[in-house]
Coordinates of C-alpha atoms in Angstrom, one line a residue:
X1 CA 35.4 -16.8 2.0
X2 CA 37.9 -14.2 0.9
X3 CA 41.3 -13.7 2.6
X4 CA 40.2 -10.2 3.9
X5 CA 37.0 -11.7 5.3
X6 CA 39.0 -14.4 7.1
X7 CA 41.3 -11.8 8.6
X8 CA 38.3 -9.7 9.7
X9 CA 36.8 -12.7 11.4
X10 CA 40.0 -13.5 13.2
X11 CA 40.1 -10.0 14.5
X12 CA 36.5 -10.2 15.7
X13 CA 37.2 -13.6 17.3
X14 CA 40.0 -12.0 19.2
X15 CA 37.7 -9.3 20.6
X16 CA 34.9 -11.8 21.3
X17 CA 32.6 -10.8 18.5
X18 CA 32.5 -14.0 16.5
X19 CA 28.8 -13.5 15.8
X20 CA 29.6 -11.2 13.0
X21 CA 31.5 -14.0 11.1
X22 CA 28.5 -16.2 10.8
X23 CA 27.7 -16.6 7.1
X24 CA 24.0 -16.5 6.5
X25 CA 23.9 -18.4 3.2
X26 CA 21.0 -17.5 1.1
X27 CA 19.3 -15.4 3.7
X28 CA 18.3 -11.8 3.0
X29 CA 16.2 -9.2 4.7
X30 CA 13.6 -6.6 3.5
X31 CA 14.8 -3.1 4.6
X32 CA 11.7 -0.9 4.7
X33 CA 11.8 2.7 5.6
X34 CA 8.2 3.8 6.1
X35 CA 8.8 5.2 9.5
X36 CA 8.6 8.5 11.3
X37 CA 12.2 8.0 12.7
X38 CA 14.8 6.0 10.9
X39 CA 18.2 4.9 11.8
X40 CA 20.9 6.3 9.5
X41 CA 22.1 4.2 6.6
X42 CA 25.5 4.1 8.2
X43 CA 24.2 2.6 11.5
X44 CA 22.1 0.1 9.6
X45 CA 25.0 -1.0 7.4
X46 CA 27.1 -1.7 10.4
X47 CA 24.2 -3.7 12.0
X48 CA 23.9 -5.7 8.8
X49 CA 27.6 -6.5 8.9
X50 CA 27.5 -7.3 12.7
X51 CA 24.8 -9.9 12.0
X52 CA 26.4 -11.4 8.9
X53 CA 23.5 -10.3 6.6
X54 CA 24.7 -10.3 3.1
X55 CA 21.5 -9.6 1.1
X56 CA 18.9 -6.8 1.4
X57 CA 15.8 -5.8 -0.5
X58 CA 15.0 -2.1 -0.8
X59 CA 11.6 -0.7 -1.6
X60 CA 12.9 2.1 -3.8
X61 CA 16.0 3.9 -4.9
X62 CA 17.1 5.9 -1.8
X63 CA 20.4 7.5 -2.8
X64 CA 21.6 7.8 0.8
X65 CA 21.0 4.1 1.4
X66 CA 22.5 3.0 -1.9
X67 CA 25.5 5.2 -1.4
X68 CA 26.1 3.8 2.1
X69 CA 25.9 0.2 0.6
X70 CA 28.6 1.1 -2.0
X71 CA 31.7 -1.1 -1.6
X72 CA 30.1 -3.2 1.1
X73 CA 29.7 -6.2 -1.1
X74 CA 26.2 -6.7 0.2
X75 CA 23.8 -8.0 -2.5
X76 CA 21.0 -5.6 -3.1
X77 CA 17.6 -6.0 -4.6
X78 CA 15.9 -2.7 -5.5
X79 CA 12.2 -2.4 -6.2
X80 CA 10.2 -0.3 -8.7
X81 CA 6.8 0.8 -7.6
X82 CA 3.7 -0.4 -9.3
X83 CA 2.8 3.1 -10.4
X84 CA 5.9 3.1 -12.7
X85 CA 4.9 0.0 -14.7
X86 CA 3.0 1.9 -17.3
X87 CA 5.8 4.3 -17.8
X88 CA 8.3 1.5 -18.2
X89 CA 6.2 0.0 -21.1
X90 CA 8.2 2.6 -23.1
X91 CA 11.7 1.2 -23.8
X92 CA 13.3 4.6 -23.9
X93 CA 11.9 5.4 -20.4
X94 CA 13.0 2.0 -19.1
X95 CA 16.5 2.6 -20.5
X96 CA 16.7 6.1 -18.8
X97 CA 15.4 4.5 -15.6
X98 CA 18.1 1.9 -15.6
X99 CA 20.8 4.5 -16.3
X100 CA 19.6 6.8 -13.6
X101 CA 18.9 4.2 -10.9
X102 CA 21.1 1.2 -11.5
X103 CA 24.1 1.7 -13.7
X104 CA 25.0 4.9 -12.0
X105 CA 25.9 2.9 -8.9
X106 CA 28.4 0.7 -10.8
X107 CA 27.0 -2.7 -9.8
X108 CA 29.9 -4.5 -11.4
X109 CA 32.6 -2.6 -9.5
X110 CA 33.9 -3.7 -6.1
X111 CA 33.5 0.0 -5.1
X112 CA 29.9 0.2 -6.4
X113 CA 26.6 -1.1 -5.2
X114 CA 26.2 -4.8 -5.8
X115 CA 22.7 -4.7 -7.3
X116 CA 21.8 -8.2 -8.2
X117 CA 18.0 -7.8 -8.8
X118 CA 15.6 -5.2 -9.9
X119 CA 12.1 -6.0 -8.8
X120 CA 9.7 -4.7 -11.4
X121 CA 6.6 -3.9 -9.4
X122 CA 5.3 -5.6 -6.2
X123 CA 2.6 -8.3 -6.4
X124 CA 1.0 -6.7 -9.5
X125 CA -1.4 -9.6 -10.1
X126 CA -3.2 -9.3 -6.7
X127 CA -6.9 -9.8 -7.0
X128 CA -7.4 -6.5 -5.1
X129 CA -5.9 -4.7 -8.1
X130 CA -8.8 -6.0 -10.3
X131 CA -6.5 -6.7 -13.3
X132 CA -5.3 -3.1 -13.6
X133 CA -1.7 -4.1 -13.9
X134 CA -2.0 -7.4 -15.8
X135 CA -1.2 -6.2 -19.2
X136 CA 1.5 -3.7 -18.3
X137 CA 3.7 -5.9 -16.1
X138 CA 5.3 -8.2 -18.6
X139 CA 6.2 -5.4 -21.1
X140 CA 7.8 -3.5 -18.2
X141 CA 9.8 -6.6 -17.2
X142 CA 11.0 -7.1 -20.7
X143 CA 12.1 -3.5 -21.1
X144 CA 14.0 -3.3 -17.8
X145 CA 15.8 -6.6 -18.5
X146 CA 16.7 -5.5 -22.0
X147 CA 17.9 -2.2 -20.7
X148 CA 20.1 -4.0 -18.2
X149 CA 21.4 -6.2 -21.0
X150 CA 22.1 -3.2 -23.2
X151 CA 24.0 -1.5 -20.3
X152 CA 26.2 -4.6 -20.1
X153 CA 25.1 -5.7 -16.6
X154 CA 22.3 -8.1 -17.5
X155 CA 24.4 -11.1 -16.7
X156 CA 24.8 -10.1 -13.1
X157 CA 21.7 -7.9 -12.5
X158 CA 18.4 -9.6 -13.2
X159 CA 14.9 -8.1 -13.5
X160 CA 12.3 -10.1 -11.6
X161 CA 8.7 -9.7 -10.4
X162 CA 7.8 -10.4 -6.8
X163 CA 4.4 -12.2 -7.0
X164 CA 1.9 -13.0 -4.3
X165 CA 1.1 -16.6 -3.6
X166 CA -2.4 -16.0 -4.8
X167 CA -1.2 -16.4 -8.4
X168 CA -1.4 -20.2 -8.1
X169 CA -3.8 -22.6 -6.4
X170 CA -5.2 -26.1 -6.3
X171 CA -8.8 -26.9 -7.3
X172 CA -11.5 -27.8 -4.9
X173 CA -11.7 -31.2 -6.6
X174 CA -8.1 -32.0 -5.7
X175 CA -6.8 -29.6 -3.0
X176 CA -3.2 -30.9 -2.8
X177 CA 0.2 -29.4 -3.8
X178 CA 0.7 -31.8 -6.7
X179 CA -2.4 -30.3 -8.4
X180 CA -1.0 -26.8 -8.4
X181 CA -1.8 -24.5 -11.3
X182 CA -1.8 -20.8 -12.1
X183 CA -4.9 -18.7 -11.8
X184 CA -6.9 -18.9 -15.1
X185 CA -7.5 -15.2 -15.3
X186 CA -3.7 -14.4 -15.3
X187 CA -2.2 -17.7 -16.5
X188 CA -1.4 -16.4 -20.0
X189 CA 0.6 -13.5 -18.6
X190 CA 2.3 -15.5 -15.9
X191 CA 3.5 -18.1 -18.4
X192 CA 5.0 -15.4 -20.6
X193 CA 6.8 -14.0 -17.5
X194 CA 8.0 -17.5 -16.5
X195 CA 9.3 -18.1 -20.0
X196 CA 11.1 -14.7 -20.0
X197 CA 12.6 -15.2 -16.6
X198 CA 13.8 -18.7 -17.4
X199 CA 15.4 -17.4 -20.6
X200 CA 17.3 -14.8 -18.7
X201 CA 18.2 -17.2 -15.9
X202 CA 16.2 -15.2 -13.3
X203 CA 14.2 -16.8 -10.5
X204 CA 10.5 -16.9 -9.9
X205 CA 10.0 -14.7 -6.8
X206 CA 7.0 -15.3 -4.5
X207 CA 5.9 -13.7 -1.2
X208 CA 4.6 -16.2 1.4
X209 CA 2.9 -15.4 4.7
X210 CA 1.9 -18.4 6.8
X211 CA 0.8 -15.9 9.5
X212 CA -2.0 -14.8 7.3
X213 CA -3.2 -18.3 6.8
X214 CA -4.5 -18.2 10.4
X215 CA -7.3 -15.9 9.3
X216 CA -8.7 -18.0 6.5
X217 CA -12.0 -19.7 6.9
X218 CA -13.1 -18.0 10.1
X219 CA -10.5 -19.8 12.2
X220 CA -10.8 -23.2 10.5
X221 CA -7.1 -23.2 9.6
X222 CA -5.1 -25.6 11.7
X223 CA -3.1 -23.3 13.9
X224 CA 0.1 -25.5 14.2
X225 CA 0.2 -25.9 10.4
X226 CA 1.6 -22.3 10.2
X227 CA 4.7 -23.5 12.1
X228 CA 7.4 -26.1 11.7
X229 CA 7.1 -28.3 14.8
X230 CA 4.6 -30.8 13.6
X231 CA 0.8 -31.3 13.4
X232 CA -1.5 -34.1 14.5
X233 CA -3.2 -34.5 11.1
X234 CA -0.7 -33.8 8.3
X235 CA -1.8 -33.4 4.7
X236 CA -0.8 -36.5 2.6
X237 CA -0.5 -36.0 -1.2
X238 CA 0.3 -39.2 -3.1
X239 CA 2.4 -40.5 -0.2
X240 CA 4.1 -37.1 0.4
X241 CA 3.5 -35.8 3.9
X242 CA 3.0 -32.1 4.5
X243 CA 3.2 -30.8 8.1
X244 CA 3.4 -27.1 7.4
X245 CA 1.8 -24.6 5.0
X246 CA 5.2 -23.3 3.9
X247 CA 6.1 -26.6 2.2
X248 CA 2.6 -27.1 0.8
X249 CA 2.6 -23.5 -0.6
X250 CA 5.9 -23.8 -2.4
X251 CA 5.2 -27.2 -3.7
X252 CA 2.0 -26.0 -5.2
X253 CA 4.1 -23.5 -7.1
X254 CA 6.6 -26.2 -8.1
X255 CA 3.7 -28.2 -9.5
X256 CA 2.2 -25.2 -11.3
X257 CA 5.6 -24.5 -12.9
X258 CA 6.1 -28.2 -13.8
X259 CA 2.7 -28.3 -15.5
X260 CA 4.0 -25.5 -17.8
X261 CA 7.3 -27.2 -18.5
X262 CA 9.5 -25.3 -15.9
X263 CA 9.7 -27.9 -13.1
X264 CA 13.3 -27.1 -12.3
X265 CA 13.1 -23.3 -12.4
X266 CA 14.7 -21.5 -9.5
X267 CA 12.3 -20.3 -6.8
X268 CA 13.1 -17.4 -4.4
X269 CA 11.0 -16.4 -1.4
X270 CA 10.9 -12.6 -1.6
X271 CA 9.1 -12.0 1.7
X272 CA 8.3 -14.2 4.7
X273 CA 8.0 -13.3 8.4
X274 CA 5.8 -13.0 11.5
X275 CA 4.7 -9.8 13.1
X276 CA 5.1 -9.2 16.9
X277 CA 2.3 -6.8 17.8
X278 CA -1.1 -5.4 16.6
X279 CA -3.0 -8.7 16.7
X280 CA -3.8 -11.6 19.1
X281 CA -1.5 -13.9 17.0
X282 CA 1.2 -11.2 16.5
X283 CA 3.5 -11.5 19.4
X284 CA 7.1 -12.3 20.2
X285 CA 6.4 -15.8 21.4
X286 CA 4.8 -16.9 18.2
X287 CA 7.3 -15.0 16.1
X288 CA 10.1 -16.8 17.9
X289 CA 8.4 -20.1 17.3
X290 CA 8.0 -19.4 13.6
X291 CA 11.6 -18.2 13.0
X292 CA 13.2 -20.8 15.1
X293 CA 11.4 -23.4 13.0
X294 CA 12.1 -21.8 9.6
X295 CA 15.8 -20.8 10.0
X296 CA 17.2 -24.3 10.9
X297 CA 15.5 -25.7 7.9
X298 CA 17.1 -23.0 5.7
X299 CA 20.5 -23.6 7.3
X300 CA 20.2 -27.3 6.6
X301 CA 19.1 -26.6 3.0
X302 CA 16.1 -28.9 3.6
X303 CA 13.9 -27.3 1.0
X304 CA 10.5 -28.8 0.4
X305 CA 9.4 -32.4 -0.5
X306 CA 9.2 -31.5 -4.2
X307 CA 12.1 -29.1 -4.2
X308 CA 14.7 -30.3 -1.7
X309 CA 17.9 -28.3 -1.2
X310 CA 18.8 -24.6 -1.0
X311 CA 16.2 -21.9 -1.2
X312 CA 17.0 -18.2 -1.2
X313 CA 14.8 -16.4 1.3
X314 CA 14.3 -12.7 2.3
X315 CA 12.9 -12.2 5.8
X316 CA 10.2 -9.6 6.2
X317 CA 11.3 -7.5 7.8
X318 CA 14.4 -5.9 9.2
X319 CA 12.6 -3.1 11.2
X320 CA 9.2 -2.1 12.5
X321 CA 7.7 0.7 10.4
X322 CA 5.4 2.9 12.4
X323 CA 4.1 5.0 9.5
X324 CA 2.8 2.3 7.3
X325 CA -0.8 1.9 6.2
X326 CA -2.6 -0.6 8.4
X327 CA -5.2 -1.4 5.9
X328 CA -4.3 -5.1 6.0
X329 CA -4.3 -5.1 9.8
X330 CA -2.8 -3.3 12.8
X331 CA 0.1 -5.8 12.8
X332 CA 1.4 -4.2 9.6
X333 CA 3.7 -1.9 11.5
X334 CA 5.3 -4.7 13.5
X335 CA 7.0 -7.1 11.1
X336 CA 10.6 -6.4 12.1
X337 CA 13.0 -8.8 13.8
X338 CA 14.4 -5.6 15.2
X339 CA 12.5 -2.8 16.7
X340 CA 12.3 0.7 15.3
X341 CA 15.6 1.5 17.0
X342 CA 17.6 -1.6 15.8
X343 CA 17.3 -3.5 19.1
X344 CA 16.5 -7.2 18.8
X345 CA 13.0 -8.1 19.8
X346 CA 13.7 -11.7 20.9
X347 CA 16.6 -14.2 20.8
X348 CA 17.2 -15.3 17.3
X349 CA 20.1 -17.0 15.5
X350 CA 20.0 -16.1 11.8
X351 CA 22.4 -18.9 11.0
X352 CA 19.8 -21.4 12.2
X353 CA 22.5 -23.3 14.2
X354 CA 21.8 -21.9 17.7
X355 CA 25.3 -20.5 17.9
X356 CA 24.8 -16.7 18.0
X357 CA 22.1 -14.2 18.6
X358 CA 21.1 -11.0 16.9
X359 CA 23.4 -8.1 17.6
X360 CA 21.8 -4.6 18.2
X361 CA 22.4 -1.5 16.3
X362 CA 25.3 0.5 17.6
X363 CA 25.6 4.2 18.5
X364 CA 21.8 4.9 18.5
X365 CA 21.0 8.3 19.9
X366 CA 17.6 8.7 21.5
X367 CA 15.6 11.8 22.5
X368 CA 15.8 12.9 26.1
X369 CA 14.2 10.6 28.8
X370 CA 10.9 12.4 28.8
X371 CA 7.4 11.0 28.5
X372 CA 4.0 12.6 28.0
X373 CA 1.1 11.5 30.2
X374 CA -2.5 12.4 31.0
X375 CA -2.8 14.6 34.1
X376 CA -4.3 12.6 36.9
X377 CA -6.9 15.3 37.6
X378 CA -8.1 15.4 34.0
X379 CA -11.7 14.1 33.8
X380 CA -13.3 15.8 30.7
X381 CA -13.8 12.5 28.8
X382 CA -15.3 14.0 25.7
X383 CA -12.3 16.3 25.1
X384 CA -9.9 13.5 26.1
X385 CA -11.2 11.2 23.5
X386 CA -11.1 13.9 20.9
X387 CA -7.4 14.4 21.7
X388 CA -6.7 10.7 21.7
X389 CA -8.2 10.5 18.2
X390 CA -6.0 13.4 17.1
X391 CA -2.8 11.8 18.7
X392 CA -3.4 8.5 17.0
X393 CA -4.0 10.1 13.7
X394 CA -0.4 11.3 13.6
X395 CA 1.3 8.6 15.7
X396 CA 1.2 4.8 16.0
X397 CA -1.3 3.5 18.5
X398 CA -1.6 0.0 17.1
X399 CA -0.2 -1.6 20.3
X400 CA -3.4 -0.6 22.1
X401 CA -5.6 -2.6 19.8
X402 CA -7.4 -5.8 21.0
X403 CA -5.0 -8.6 21.5
X404 CA -1.9 -6.4 21.3
X405 CA 0.9 -5.8 23.8
X406 CA -0.7 -2.7 25.4
X407 CA -4.3 -3.9 25.4
X408 CA -5.9 -4.0 28.8
X409 CA -4.3 -0.9 30.3
X410 CA -6.3 1.4 32.5
X411 CA -8.2 4.3 31.0
X412 CA -5.5 6.8 32.1
X413 CA -2.7 4.6 30.8
X414 CA -4.4 4.2 27.5
X415 CA -4.7 7.9 27.1
X416 CA -1.1 8.4 28.2
X417 CA 0.2 5.9 25.7
X418 CA -1.5 7.8 22.9
X419 CA -0.3 11.1 24.1
X420 CA 3.2 9.9 24.5
X421 CA 3.2 8.3 21.0
X422 CA 2.4 11.7 19.5
X423 CA 4.9 13.5 21.7
X424 CA 7.7 11.2 20.6
X425 CA 6.6 11.3 16.9
X426 CA 6.8 15.1 17.1
X427 CA 10.4 14.9 18.5
X428 CA 9.2 16.1 21.9
X429 CA 8.9 19.6 20.6
X430 CA 7.4 22.3 22.9
X431 CA 3.6 22.2 22.8
X432 CA 3.4 18.6 21.6
X433 CA 2.4 17.4 25.1
X434 CA -0.4 19.9 25.9
X435 CA -3.6 18.5 24.4
X436 CA -5.6 21.5 25.7
X437 CA -3.9 21.4 29.0
X438 CA -4.8 17.7 29.6
X439 CA -1.3 16.4 29.6
X440 CA 2.0 16.9 31.3
X441 CA 5.7 16.0 30.6
X442 CA 7.3 13.6 33.1
X443 CA 10.9 12.3 33.5
X444 CA 9.5 9.1 35.1
X445 CA 9.3 6.1 32.9
X446 CA 5.6 5.4 32.7
X447 CA 5.9 2.0 30.8
X448 CA 3.8 -0.7 32.3
X449 CA 4.4 -4.5 32.5
X450 CA 4.6 -5.7 28.8
X451 CA 3.7 -2.3 27.4
X452 CA 6.6 -0.1 26.6
X453 CA 6.1 3.7 26.3
X454 CA 8.9 4.2 24.0
X455 CA 11.3 7.1 23.5
X456 CA 12.0 7.9 19.9
X457 CA 15.3 8.1 18.0
X458 CA 16.8 11.6 17.9
X459 CA 16.8 12.9 14.3
X460 CA 19.0 15.5 12.8
X461 CA 16.0 17.0 10.9
X462 CA 12.4 17.6 11.6
X463 CA 9.5 17.3 11.4
X464 CA 9.1 13.6 10.7
X465 CA 6.6 12.1 8.3
X466 CA 3.2 11.3 9.7
X467 CA 1.9 7.7 9.6
X468 CA 0.0 6.7 6.5
X469 CA -3.8 7.2 6.7
X470 CA -5.2 3.8 7.6
X471 CA -8.3 1.7 7.4
X472 CA -8.6 -0.6 10.4
X473 CA -10.7 -3.8 10.5
X474 CA -14.1 -2.7 11.9
X475 CA -16.5 -5.5 11.3
X476 CA -14.2 -8.2 12.6
X477 CA -11.4 -6.9 14.7
X478 CA -9.7 -10.3 14.9
X479 CA -9.5 -10.8 11.1
X480 CA -7.2 -8.6 9.0
X481 CA -9.2 -6.8 6.3
X482 CA -8.4 -7.7 2.7
X483 CA -6.6 -11.0 3.3
X484 CA -7.8 -14.1 1.7
X485 CA -4.9 -16.6 2.3
X486 CA -5.8 -20.0 0.9
X487 CA -4.6 -23.3 2.3
X488 CA -4.9 -27.0 1.7
X489 CA -7.6 -27.1 4.4
X490 CA -9.9 -24.5 2.7
X491 CA -13.3 -25.9 1.8
X492 CA -14.6 -22.6 0.5
X493 CA -15.0 -21.4 -3.0
X494 CA -12.0 -19.1 -3.1
X495 CA -12.0 -15.3 -3.6
X496 CA -10.6 -15.0 -7.1
X497 CA -11.5 -16.3 -10.6
X498 CA -9.9 -19.6 -9.7
X499 CA -12.6 -21.4 -7.8
X500 CA -10.4 -23.8 -5.9
X501 CA -9.3 -24.0 -2.4
X502 CA -5.8 -23.4 -3.5
X503 CA -3.1 -24.9 -1.4
X504 CA -0.8 -22.3 -2.7
X505 CA -2.0 -19.0 -1.6
X506 CA -0.9 -19.1 2.0
X507 CA 0.2 -15.6 1.4
X508 CA -2.2 -12.7 1.6
X509 CA -4.4 -11.6 -1.3
X510 CA -3.5 -8.0 -0.7
X511 CA -0.7 -5.7 -1.5
X512 CA 2.0 -7.1 0.8
X513 CA 3.7 -5.0 3.4
X514 CA 5.1 -2.3 1.0
X515 CA 2.1 -2.1 -1.3
X516 CA -1.3 -0.6 -1.0
X517 CA -4.7 -1.9 -2.2
X518 CA -6.7 0.5 -4.4
X519 CA -9.3 0.4 -1.6
X520 CA -6.8 2.2 0.6
X521 CA -6.4 5.0 -1.9
X522 CA -10.2 5.4 -2.5
X523 CA -10.9 6.7 1.0
X524 CA -9.0 9.1 3.1
X525 CA -9.3 7.6 6.6
X526 CA -7.3 7.7 9.8
X527 CA -7.2 5.5 12.8
X528 CA -8.8 6.5 16.1
X529 CA -8.7 5.0 19.5
X530 CA -12.0 4.7 21.3
X531 CA -11.7 4.3 25.0
X532 CA -14.4 2.8 27.2
X533 CA -14.7 3.6 30.9
X534 CA -13.2 0.2 31.8
X535 CA -10.0 1.1 30.1
X536 CA -10.4 -1.2 27.1
X537 CA -9.4 0.1 23.7
X538 CA -10.6 -0.5 20.2
X539 CA -9.3 0.9 16.9
X540 CA -12.0 2.1 14.4
X541 CA -11.8 4.2 11.3
X542 CA -13.3 7.6 10.9
X543 CA -13.2 10.0 7.9
X544 CA -12.3 13.6 7.9

């Protein structure tokens, strides 16, 4: 710890804010920005400092965010979108890209942005992409790293590729971590990437989602195996005991790397987390259980049975993002450990030592304390439902879905929630709480029990972006569409060219939180809320 940091900590100790001095070794966060209302980079930067967070991953090159991070010392991973990979197969283009988006921020200067990683694409080998990016990913990686090297920063800024856990698996004949191997359809390209990363001293980055394992095999996955507090029937692999899917997942990767001669290669977890709404298993209680099992392990550098010791991990995510596509599931907008406004959702000690709790964002300005509600005398159900569909097309109504925090409200409360979500998304502007004279503005907080009718952050500009068109799970509301997480307990045939049960792919076989499956781009759909007379609420897709 530097002399200046020590001094800063002493000052904070004096004023009773020791929490900010906790060093979160190896722990980073994914800072997504797909939201209708975002905290300013200045406010977020202070929040990162207050919580001792020293590493962030950004899904893009937002100049305002990067400029705010300049001189902070925070390690930054910036991500290149998948649709740029073809362009970056041209070295000249890759060189220009690095000059315009990396070197311009002076990553080697103490006053610059400490860019440590450039993520080339995001899970490009997903089965959902049908091999469309397989042959362009490695050349793009090479060109970006070579451009970084030519710019003189390749020793401190590394090009990497965040991969989904579906790139490795274990065969049905031997479904244990020690039998891990890379998927046959992509193994040639993956091995080239591994060799190149290893040569440049860059890590293998994998995104792991134990939450999604719960939906594999129609509920056959052992529920407790997604957490870290023990199971009745652990998996035993040549005397090694596995009590959670996280260990089994990473050790399958370790085995796959070892089989190719890279058994000691550094592994980084680029995304891992637990959502808090939008699904029966997405709630604060289970999220707290998950994080309060994961973080102490990381603090103790416990590692996994085959890879004990330190593991660098980036939590997904810092904030909820209410404008994201919900193709994978309604939970997709609720991954944050903080809410949309930077307020902690539940008690959590990022140091993993039970010494301090999350500190909220400071100086957050909200819109006036006004809510939009259905008029009590309104009874034209046909028009009401049309207006609810409209409201939920342009605002986030996922908390109303089955199993979510606001499921089970009365009919009027369901409608009021949808109307208020739209009213807030539109910055409470005149006319946004009318709905053909069905609604009225109130200064009384109409939140109910565990269902918060939120007031949005005040923005200096308007209008905000609208939520991404989304495809909601229709045939099976309890199972996220597009996910095929694979576990040691999978007795099925698998969903990809690898026929095995695959211990490894506990993560989703879909474009992870910041990506989009081609299926999502093929149909322009929006989310609607269908209300029954008993007040229950279901999300279904409809086209327009």
